[in-house]
Amino acid sequence: MKSADLPASFAQFETLYRVLDANSIPAMQAVYDDAVVFIDPVHQIRGLDALQAYTGKLLAHVKACGFDCQRWIVDGDDAVVQWVMHLQHASLRGGAPIALKGVSRLHRNAQGKIDEHEDFYDLGAMVYEHVPVLGALIRGVKHRLAGAA
């Protein structure tokens, strides 16, 4: 589904995440239900206030972050979106840009607000592979596993 054809709540989600920065935190109130459940490979968060606090902590050390929503599949109040996150973080890859592919599963309630948001992505590709020494070790293991296949 193209962005122009999205239901309003999913279009607002895409706009919110296009550029994720400090201004995005108060804007989350227009997109998410107060009782939203957010799940990613690291956390499970309940409530909009907790999600805003989590996002604020994540953004504290980020130079730049944004999401390119590439493909939407919408079925009524449920949606799946494939995205690429573009991230610059001082502690990862020396602050150089990182591109990470992922998918989000979303559900909107009767009021049109997102009350379920679950992210799926490779945490190792996001973090561990960009940490000196540890990154080289993980890339080496992946290389060996790929050669064994």
Tab-separated table of N, CA and C in Angstrom:
chain	number	residue	atom	x	y	z
A	1	MET	N	0.848	-1.180	0.000
A	1	MET	CA	0.000	0.000	0.000
A	1	MET	C	0.891	1.239	0.000
A	2	LYS	N	0.528	2.212	-0.782
A	2	LYS	CA	1.283	3.463	-0.849
A	2	LYS	C	0.904	4.370	0.306
A	3	SER	N	1.846	5.193	0.725
A	3	SER	CA	1.629	6.091	1.860
A	3	SER	C	0.389	6.965	1.688
A	4	ALA	N	0.124	7.403	0.463
A	4	ALA	CA	-1.016	8.286	0.212
A	4	ALA	C	-2.352	7.588	0.464
A	5	ASP	N	-2.363	6.253	0.420
A	5	ASP	CA	-3.600	5.498	0.596
A	5	ASP	C	-3.797	4.974	2.019
A	6	LEU	N	-2.891	5.300	2.912
A	6	LEU	CA	-2.960	4.777	4.284
A	6	LEU	C	-4.094	5.409	5.077
A	7	PRO	N	-4.715	4.632	5.989
A	7	PRO	CA	-5.626	5.245	6.955
A	7	PRO	C	-4.876	6.309	7.765
A	8	ALA	N	-5.570	7.312	8.218
A	8	ALA	CA	-4.944	8.471	8.872
A	8	ALA	C	-4.004	8.093	10.012
A	9	SER	N	-4.390	7.154	10.863
A	9	SER	CA	-3.546	6.818	12.016
A	9	SER	C	-2.211	6.225	11.590
A	10	PHE	N	-2.196	5.422	10.533
A	10	PHE	CA	-0.941	4.837	10.063
A	10	PHE	C	-0.116	5.885	9.303
A	11	ALA	N	-0.779	6.789	8.607
A	11	ALA	CA	-0.067	7.886	7.941
A	11	ALA	C	0.602	8.800	8.978
A	12	GLN	N	-0.087	9.052	10.100
A	12	GLN	CA	0.500	9.863	11.177
A	12	GLN	C	1.719	9.156	11.772
A	13	PHE	N	1.647	7.842	11.923
A	13	PHE	CA	2.773	7.057	12.415
A	13	PHE	C	3.981	7.249	11.489
A	14	GLU	N	3.754	7.119	10.187
A	14	GLU	CA	4.848	7.274	9.222
A	14	GLU	C	5.451	8.671	9.308
A	15	THR	N	4.629	9.675	9.405
A	15	THR	CA	5.125	11.060	9.521
A	15	THR	C	5.934	11.246	10.802
A	16	LEU	N	5.438	10.692	11.901
A	16	LEU	CA	6.127	10.811	13.189
A	16	LEU	C	7.534	10.251	13.127
A	17	TYR	N	7.695	9.100	12.490
A	17	TYR	CA	8.992	8.420	12.499
A	17	TYR	C	9.911	8.808	11.343
A	18	ARG	N	9.427	9.593	10.408
A	18	ARG	CA	10.274	10.004	9.277
A	18	ARG	C	11.552	10.675	9.787
A	19	VAL	N	11.406	11.570	10.736
A	19	VAL	CA	12.540	12.180	11.435
A	19	VAL	C	12.215	12.074	12.917
A	20	LEU	N	12.985	11.245	13.623
A	20	LEU	CA	12.737	11.038	15.046
A	20	LEU	C	13.732	11.885	15.835
A	21	ASP	N	13.200	12.852	16.566
A	21	ASP	CA	14.034	13.741	17.365
A	21	ASP	C	13.244	14.189	18.597
A	22	ALA	N	13.781	15.128	19.341
A	22	ALA	CA	13.132	15.587	20.569
A	22	ALA	C	11.716	16.116	20.320
A	23	ASN	N	11.470	16.695	19.156
A	23	ASN	CA	10.130	17.198	18.824
A	23	ASN	C	9.128	16.069	18.640
A	24	SER	N	9.608	14.870	18.375
A	24	SER	CA	8.733	13.723	18.158
A	24	SER	C	8.068	13.250	19.450
A	25	ILE	N	8.713	13.478	20.573
A	25	ILE	CA	8.216	12.932	21.837
A	25	ILE	C	6.828	13.482	22.190
A	26	PRO	N	6.614	14.794	22.213
A	26	PRO	CA	5.252	15.262	22.493
A	26	PRO	C	4.270	14.912	21.368
A	27	ALA	N	4.760	14.789	20.136
A	27	ALA	CA	3.896	14.453	19.002
A	27	ALA	C	3.374	13.021	19.077
A	28	MET	N	3.994	12.192	19.885
A	28	MET	CA	3.558	10.800	20.038
A	28	MET	C	2.141	10.718	20.599
A	29	GLN	N	1.731	11.737	21.333
A	29	GLN	CA	0.404	11.751	21.954
A	29	GLN	C	-0.704	11.716	20.907
A	30	ALA	N	-0.464	12.282	19.739
A	30	ALA	CA	-1.473	12.288	18.681
A	30	ALA	C	-1.568	10.942	17.965
A	31	VAL	N	-0.534	10.112	18.093
A	31	VAL	CA	-0.458	8.847	17.366
A	31	VAL	C	-0.818	7.650	18.242
A	32	TYR	N	-0.361	7.675	19.486
A	32	TYR	CA	-0.485	6.511	20.359
A	32	TYR	C	-1.576	6.674	21.411
A	33	ASP	N	-2.213	5.562	21.746
A	33	ASP	CA	-3.159	5.488	22.850
A	33	ASP	C	-2.397	5.592	24.175
A	34	ASP	N	-3.033	6.123	25.208
A	34	ASP	CA	-2.382	6.247	26.518
A	34	ASP	C	-1.932	4.896	27.080
A	35	ALA	N	-2.623	3.821	26.685
A	35	ALA	CA	-2.311	2.485	27.202
A	35	ALA	C	-1.535	1.636	26.189
A	36	VAL	N	-0.822	2.281	25.282
A	36	VAL	CA	-0.083	1.558	24.238
A	36	VAL	C	0.867	0.512	24.839
A	37	VAL	N	1.006	-0.601	24.140
A	37	VAL	CA	2.002	-1.619	24.479
A	37	VAL	C	3.025	-1.608	23.351
A	38	PHE	N	4.273	-1.352	23.713
A	38	PHE	CA	5.376	-1.311	22.752
A	38	PHE	C	6.347	-2.432	23.082
A	39	ILE	N	6.704	-3.206	22.069
A	39	ILE	CA	7.638	-4.316	22.250
A	39	ILE	C	8.705	-4.230	21.173
A	40	ASP	N	9.957	-4.379	21.579
A	40	ASP	CA	11.056	-4.519	20.626
A	40	ASP	C	11.996	-5.597	21.161
A	41	PRO	N	13.088	-5.912	20.463
A	41	PRO	CA	13.958	-6.992	20.938
A	41	PRO	C	14.583	-6.755	22.313
A	42	VAL	N	14.505	-5.547	22.834
A	42	VAL	CA	15.145	-5.220	24.103
A	42	VAL	C	14.139	-4.983	25.236
A	43	HIS	N	12.975	-4.414	24.918
A	43	HIS	CA	12.047	-3.961	25.955
A	43	HIS	C	10.601	-4.343	25.663
A	44	GLN	N	9.820	-4.340	26.721
A	44	GLN	CA	8.368	-4.338	26.617
A	44	GLN	C	7.900	-3.191	27.496
A	45	ILE	N	7.215	-2.249	26.885
A	45	ILE	CA	6.832	-1.016	27.570
A	45	ILE	C	5.320	-0.877	27.524
A	46	ARG	N	4.736	-0.472	28.652
A	46	ARG	CA	3.288	-0.258	28.724
A	46	ARG	C	3.016	1.196	29.082
A	47	GLY	N	2.227	1.831	28.256
A	47	GLY	CA	1.805	3.199	28.518
A	47	GLY	C	2.570	4.231	27.712
A	48	LEU	N	1.850	5.257	27.300
A	48	LEU	CA	2.432	6.327	26.494
A	48	LEU	C	3.527	7.076	27.243
A	49	ASP	N	3.306	7.368	28.526
A	49	ASP	CA	4.326	8.087	29.295
A	49	ASP	C	5.642	7.307	29.318
A	50	ALA	N	5.555	5.996	29.522
A	50	ALA	CA	6.761	5.157	29.556
A	50	ALA	C	7.418	5.098	28.183
A	51	LEU	N	6.615	5.048	27.118
A	51	LEU	CA	7.165	5.030	25.764
A	51	LEU	C	7.870	6.351	25.442
A	52	GLN	N	7.277	7.454	25.860
A	52	GLN	CA	7.905	8.757	25.627
A	52	GLN	C	9.217	8.867	26.412
A	53	ALA	N	9.243	8.383	27.641
A	53	ALA	CA	10.474	8.421	28.449
A	53	ALA	C	11.553	7.549	27.819
A	54	TYR	N	11.189	6.359	27.376
A	54	TYR	CA	12.119	5.441	26.708
A	54	TYR	C	12.699	6.093	25.455
A	55	THR	N	11.839	6.682	24.645
A	55	THR	CA	12.282	7.327	23.411
A	55	THR	C	13.210	8.498	23.722
A	56	GLY	N	12.885	9.269	24.737
A	56	GLY	CA	13.751	10.384	25.138
A	56	GLY	C	15.139	9.923	25.536
A	57	LYS	N	15.218	8.825	26.294
A	57	LYS	CA	16.525	8.286	26.689
A	57	LYS	C	17.308	7.801	25.483
A	58	LEU	N	16.628	7.134	24.554
A	58	LEU	CA	17.304	6.657	23.344
A	58	LEU	C	17.859	7.812	22.518
A	59	LEU	N	17.090	8.879	22.413
A	59	LEU	CA	17.491	9.998	21.568
A	59	LEU	C	18.549	10.885	22.201
A	60	ALA	N	18.801	10.724	23.493
A	60	ALA	CA	19.742	11.596	24.197
A	60	ALA	C	21.139	11.575	23.589
A	61	HIS	N	21.559	10.449	23.026
A	61	HIS	CA	22.906	10.334	22.478
A	61	HIS	C	22.916	10.116	20.967
A	62	VAL	N	21.783	10.337	20.343
A	62	VAL	CA	21.651	10.122	18.905
A	62	VAL	C	21.924	11.426	18.161
A	63	LYS	N	22.761	11.325	17.127
A	63	LYS	CA	23.015	12.493	16.269
A	63	LYS	C	21.872	12.690	15.280
A	64	ALA	N	21.365	11.576	14.732
A	64	ALA	CA	20.265	11.640	13.769
A	64	ALA	C	19.574	10.283	13.727
A	65	CYS	N	18.259	10.318	13.525
A	65	CYS	CA	17.489	9.078	13.416
A	65	CYS	C	16.240	9.353	12.587
A	66	GLY	N	15.970	8.444	11.681
A	66	GLY	CA	14.766	8.552	10.874
A	66	GLY	C	14.437	7.215	10.240
A	67	PHE	N	13.188	7.055	9.864
A	67	PHE	CA	12.718	5.801	9.290
A	67	PHE	C	12.137	6.049	7.906
A	68	ASP	N	12.549	5.214	6.983
A	68	ASP	CA	12.008	5.225	5.628
A	68	ASP	C	11.037	4.056	5.535
A	69	CYS	N	9.751	4.339	5.612
A	69	CYS	CA	8.738	3.284	5.515
A	69	CYS	C	8.607	2.893	4.050
A	70	GLN	N	8.924	1.631	3.766
A	70	GLN	CA	9.013	1.203	2.378
A	70	GLN	C	7.803	0.446	1.865
A	71	ARG	N	7.151	-0.316	2.715
A	71	ARG	CA	6.007	-1.101	2.261
A	71	ARG	C	5.035	-1.304	3.405
A	72	TRP	N	3.787	-1.029	3.139
A	72	TRP	CA	2.717	-1.199	4.122
A	72	TRP	C	1.789	-2.322	3.687
A	73	ILE	N	1.367	-3.131	4.638
A	73	ILE	CA	0.301	-4.106	4.434
A	73	ILE	C	-0.736	-3.797	5.517
A	74	VAL	N	-1.916	-3.393	5.097
A	74	VAL	CA	-2.959	-2.978	6.031
A	74	VAL	C	-4.169	-3.886	5.870
A	75	ASP	N	-4.675	-4.369	7.002
A	75	ASP	CA	-5.878	-5.194	7.032
A	75	ASP	C	-6.762	-4.658	8.155
A	76	GLY	N	-7.663	-3.779	7.816
A	76	GLY	CA	-8.545	-3.178	8.821
A	76	GLY	C	-7.754	-2.349	9.813
A	77	ASP	N	-7.787	-2.757	11.080
A	77	ASP	CA	-7.099	-2.011	12.132
A	77	ASP	C	-5.684	-2.519	12.389
A	78	ASP	N	-5.240	-3.486	11.601
A	78	ASP	CA	-3.898	-4.041	11.747
A	78	ASP	C	-3.036	-3.653	10.557
A	79	ALA	N	-1.757	-3.444	10.825
A	79	ALA	CA	-0.831	-3.106	9.749
A	79	ALA	C	0.554	-3.665	10.050
A	80	VAL	N	1.269	-3.923	8.980
A	80	VAL	CA	2.672	-4.287	9.052
A	80	VAL	C	3.388	-3.336	8.107
A	81	VAL	N	4.495	-2.786	8.575
A	81	VAL	CA	5.267	-1.877	7.731
A	81	VAL	C	6.733	-2.303	7.738
A	82	GLN	N	7.297	-2.421	6.532
A	82	GLN	CA	8.733	-2.666	6.383
A	82	GLN	C	9.406	-1.309	6.332
A	83	TRP	N	10.523	-1.188	7.042
A	83	TRP	CA	11.205	0.095	7.106
A	83	TRP	C	12.718	-0.085	7.101
A	84	VAL	N	13.391	1.019	6.837
A	84	VAL	CA	14.834	1.111	7.021
A	84	VAL	C	15.069	2.272	7.972
A	85	MET	N	15.746	1.975	9.078
A	85	MET	CA	16.097	3.025	10.026
A	85	MET	C	17.478	3.550	9.659
A	86	HIS	N	17.610	4.848	9.608
A	86	HIS	CA	18.899	5.505	9.382
A	86	HIS	C	19.281	6.159	10.707
A	87	LEU	N	20.404	5.717	11.263
A	87	LEU	CA	20.786	6.111	12.614
A	87	LEU	C	22.236	6.570	12.650
A	88	GLN	N	22.485	7.635	13.383
A	88	GLN	CA	23.837	8.063	13.719
A	88	GLN	C	23.898	8.193	15.229
A	89	HIS	N	24.767	7.408	15.842
A	89	HIS	CA	24.912	7.381	17.293
A	89	HIS	C	26.394	7.471	17.608
A	90	ALA	N	26.761	8.318	18.526
A	90	ALA	CA	28.169	8.551	18.853
A	90	ALA	C	28.905	7.275	19.257
A	91	SER	N	28.213	6.341	19.886
A	91	SER	CA	28.865	5.123	20.381
A	91	SER	C	28.883	3.977	19.377
A	92	LEU	N	28.250	4.148	18.241
A	92	LEU	CA	28.177	3.075	17.256
A	92	LEU	C	28.877	3.475	15.966
A	93	ARG	N	29.804	2.653	15.555
A	93	ARG	CA	30.523	2.841	14.293
A	93	ARG	C	31.165	4.224	14.196
A	94	GLY	N	31.644	4.702	15.326
A	94	GLY	CA	32.325	5.994	15.351
A	94	GLY	C	31.436	7.157	14.962
A	95	GLY	N	30.136	7.003	15.113
A	95	GLY	CA	29.208	8.074	14.762
A	95	GLY	C	28.808	8.086	13.297
A	96	ALA	N	29.328	7.134	12.512
A	96	ALA	CA	28.965	7.054	11.091
A	96	ALA	C	27.533	6.532	10.953
A	97	PRO	N	26.873	6.868	9.865
A	97	PRO	CA	25.492	6.406	9.674
A	97	PRO	C	25.384	4.885	9.585
A	98	ILE	N	24.301	4.371	10.133
A	98	ILE	CA	23.962	2.947	10.082
A	98	ILE	C	22.575	2.849	9.455
A	99	ALA	N	22.393	1.892	8.565
A	99	ALA	CA	21.070	1.604	8.006
A	99	ALA	C	20.668	0.219	8.478
A	100	LEU	N	19.490	0.110	9.055
A	100	LEU	CA	19.011	-1.146	9.622
A	100	LEU	C	17.602	-1.423	9.110
A	101	LYS	N	17.403	-2.604	8.531
A	101	LYS	CA	16.078	-3.004	8.059
A	101	LYS	C	15.281	-3.602	9.210
A	102	GLY	N	13.982	-3.379	9.191
A	102	GLY	CA	13.113	-3.947	10.199
A	102	GLY	C	11.665	-3.920	9.760
A	103	VAL	N	10.818	-4.422	10.652
A	103	VAL	CA	9.382	-4.493	10.413
A	103	VAL	C	8.665	-4.116	11.704
A	104	SER	N	7.583	-3.389	11.583
A	104	SER	CA	6.730	-3.085	12.734
A	104	SER	C	5.345	-3.666	12.488
A	105	ARG	N	4.775	-4.241	13.555
A	105	ARG	CA	3.387	-4.693	13.544
A	105	ARG	C	2.608	-3.704	14.398
A	106	LEU	N	1.536	-3.162	13.837
A	106	LEU	CA	0.755	-2.134	14.524
A	106	LEU	C	-0.713	-2.530	14.590
A	107	HIS	N	-1.370	-2.067	15.649
A	107	HIS	CA	-2.819	-2.199	15.755
A	107	HIS	C	-3.363	-0.857	16.238
A	108	ARG	N	-4.471	-0.432	15.637
A	108	ARG	CA	-5.119	0.801	16.077
A	108	ARG	C	-6.457	0.460	16.712
A	109	ASN	N	-6.822	1.233	17.712
A	109	ASN	CA	-8.076	0.991	18.423
A	109	ASN	C	-9.235	1.735	17.744
A	110	ALA	N	-10.403	1.651	18.347
A	110	ALA	CA	-11.607	2.269	17.777
A	110	ALA	C	-11.489	3.789	17.675
A	111	GLN	N	-10.638	4.390	18.505
A	111	GLN	CA	-10.424	5.846	18.454
A	111	GLN	C	-9.387	6.224	17.402
A	112	GLY	N	-8.822	5.234	16.703
A	112	GLY	CA	-7.858	5.506	15.647
A	112	GLY	C	-6.440	5.716	16.146
A	113	LYS	N	-6.185	5.388	17.401
A	113	LYS	CA	-4.832	5.538	17.944
A	113	LYS	C	-4.155	4.178	18.033
A	114	ILE	N	-2.868	4.161	17.873
A	114	ILE	CA	-2.121	2.912	17.931
A	114	ILE	C	-2.023	2.465	19.382
A	115	ASP	N	-2.504	1.233	19.627
A	115	ASP	CA	-2.449	0.693	20.985
A	115	ASP	C	-1.516	-0.521	21.094
A	116	GLU	N	-1.019	-1.001	19.969
A	116	GLU	CA	-0.011	-2.063	19.950
A	116	GLU	C	1.029	-1.722	18.891
A	117	HIS	N	2.299	-1.797	19.276
A	117	HIS	CA	3.411	-1.522	18.361
A	117	HIS	C	4.522	-2.499	18.711
A	118	GLU	N	4.818	-3.396	17.782
A	118	GLU	CA	5.882	-4.379	18.003
A	118	GLU	C	6.887	-4.288	16.872
A	119	ASP	N	8.156	-4.093	17.230
A	119	ASP	CA	9.238	-3.980	16.255
A	119	ASP	C	10.039	-5.270	16.177
A	120	PHE	N	10.417	-5.627	14.958
A	120	PHE	CA	11.262	-6.784	14.704
A	120	PHE	C	12.478	-6.303	13.904
A	121	TYR	N	13.679	-6.537	14.437
A	121	TYR	CA	14.918	-6.195	13.736
A	121	TYR	C	16.056	-6.985	14.351
A	122	ASP	N	17.181	-6.987	13.653
A	122	ASP	CA	18.367	-7.711	14.105
A	122	ASP	C	19.148	-6.816	15.068
A	123	LEU	N	19.031	-7.100	16.353
A	123	LEU	CA	19.705	-6.295	17.370
A	123	LEU	C	21.224	-6.327	17.178
A	124	GLY	N	21.747	-7.484	16.793
A	124	GLY	CA	23.187	-7.594	16.552
A	124	GLY	C	23.651	-6.667	15.443
A	125	ALA	N	22.868	-6.595	14.360
A	125	ALA	CA	23.223	-5.717	13.250
A	125	ALA	C	23.139	-4.249	13.661
A	126	MET	N	22.265	-3.956	14.618
A	126	MET	CA	22.101	-2.573	15.058
A	126	MET	C	23.205	-2.150	16.022
A	127	VAL	N	23.509	-3.005	16.971
A	127	VAL	CA	24.399	-2.596	18.053
A	127	VAL	C	25.715	-3.357	18.050
A	128	TYR	N	25.640	-4.653	18.288
A	128	TYR	CA	26.835	-5.431	18.568
A	128	TYR	C	27.872	-5.405	17.449
A	129	GLU	N	27.420	-5.385	16.202
A	129	GLU	CA	28.366	-5.412	15.089
A	129	GLU	C	29.116	-4.092	14.929
A	130	HIS	N	28.691	-3.050	15.623
A	130	HIS	CA	29.324	-1.741	15.481
A	130	HIS	C	30.146	-1.337	16.701
A	131	VAL	N	30.292	-2.248	17.640
A	131	VAL	CA	31.110	-2.002	18.823
A	131	VAL	C	32.505	-2.547	18.540
A	132	PRO	N	33.561	-1.754	18.744
A	132	PRO	CA	34.917	-2.245	18.471
A	132	PRO	C	35.178	-3.576	19.187
A	133	VAL	N	35.958	-4.412	18.619
A	133	VAL	CA	36.349	-5.749	19.073
A	133	VAL	C	35.152	-6.709	19.020
A	134	LEU	N	34.087	-6.414	19.749
A	134	LEU	CA	32.913	-7.279	19.741
A	134	LEU	C	32.326	-7.383	18.334
A	135	GLY	N	32.282	-6.269	17.618
A	135	GLY	CA	31.753	-6.268	16.255
A	135	GLY	C	32.552	-7.165	15.336
A	136	ALA	N	33.864	-7.097	15.429
A	136	ALA	CA	34.715	-7.947	14.593
A	136	ALA	C	34.480	-9.421	14.908
A	137	LEU	N	34.318	-9.736	16.173
A	137	LEU	CA	34.060	-11.114	16.592
A	137	LEU	C	32.722	-11.606	16.024
A	138	ILE	N	31.684	-10.822	16.136
A	138	ILE	CA	30.364	-11.220	15.641
A	138	ILE	C	30.372	-11.351	14.122
A	139	ARG	N	31.009	-10.419	13.433
A	139	ARG	CA	31.083	-10.524	11.972
A	139	ARG	C	31.849	-11.777	11.566
A	140	GLY	N	32.890	-12.126	12.313
A	140	GLY	CA	33.646	-13.345	12.036
A	140	GLY	C	32.805	-14.597	12.216
A	141	VAL	N	32.030	-14.644	13.276
A	141	VAL	CA	31.147	-15.793	13.519
A	141	VAL	C	30.117	-15.903	12.402
A	142	LYS	N	29.509	-14.787	12.014
A	142	LYS	CA	28.527	-14.810	10.927
A	142	LYS	C	29.151	-15.300	9.626
A	143	HIS	N	30.371	-14.854	9.360
A	143	HIS	CA	31.080	-15.271	8.139
A	143	HIS	C	31.304	-16.780	8.149
A	144	ARG	N	31.727	-17.308	9.290
A	144	ARG	CA	31.953	-18.755	9.395
A	144	ARG	C	30.664	-19.542	9.245
A	145	LEU	N	29.590	-19.047	9.847
A	145	LEU	CA	28.301	-19.723	9.723
A	145	LEU	C	27.800	-19.702	8.279
A	146	ALA	N	28.001	-18.597	7.583
A	146	ALA	CA	27.576	-18.490	6.189
A	146	ALA	C	28.375	-19.456	5.313
A	147	GLY	N	29.654	-19.656	5.634
A	147	GLY	CA	30.490	-20.589	4.881
A	147	GLY	C	30.123	-22.039	5.127
A	148	ALA	N	29.527	-22.308	6.286
A	148	ALA	CA	29.152	-23.690	6.641
A	148	ALA	C	27.837	-24.097	5.985
A	149	ALA	N	27.088	-23.123	5.489
A	149	ALA	CA	25.755	-23.416	4.925
A	149	ALA	C	25.802	-23.995	3.554
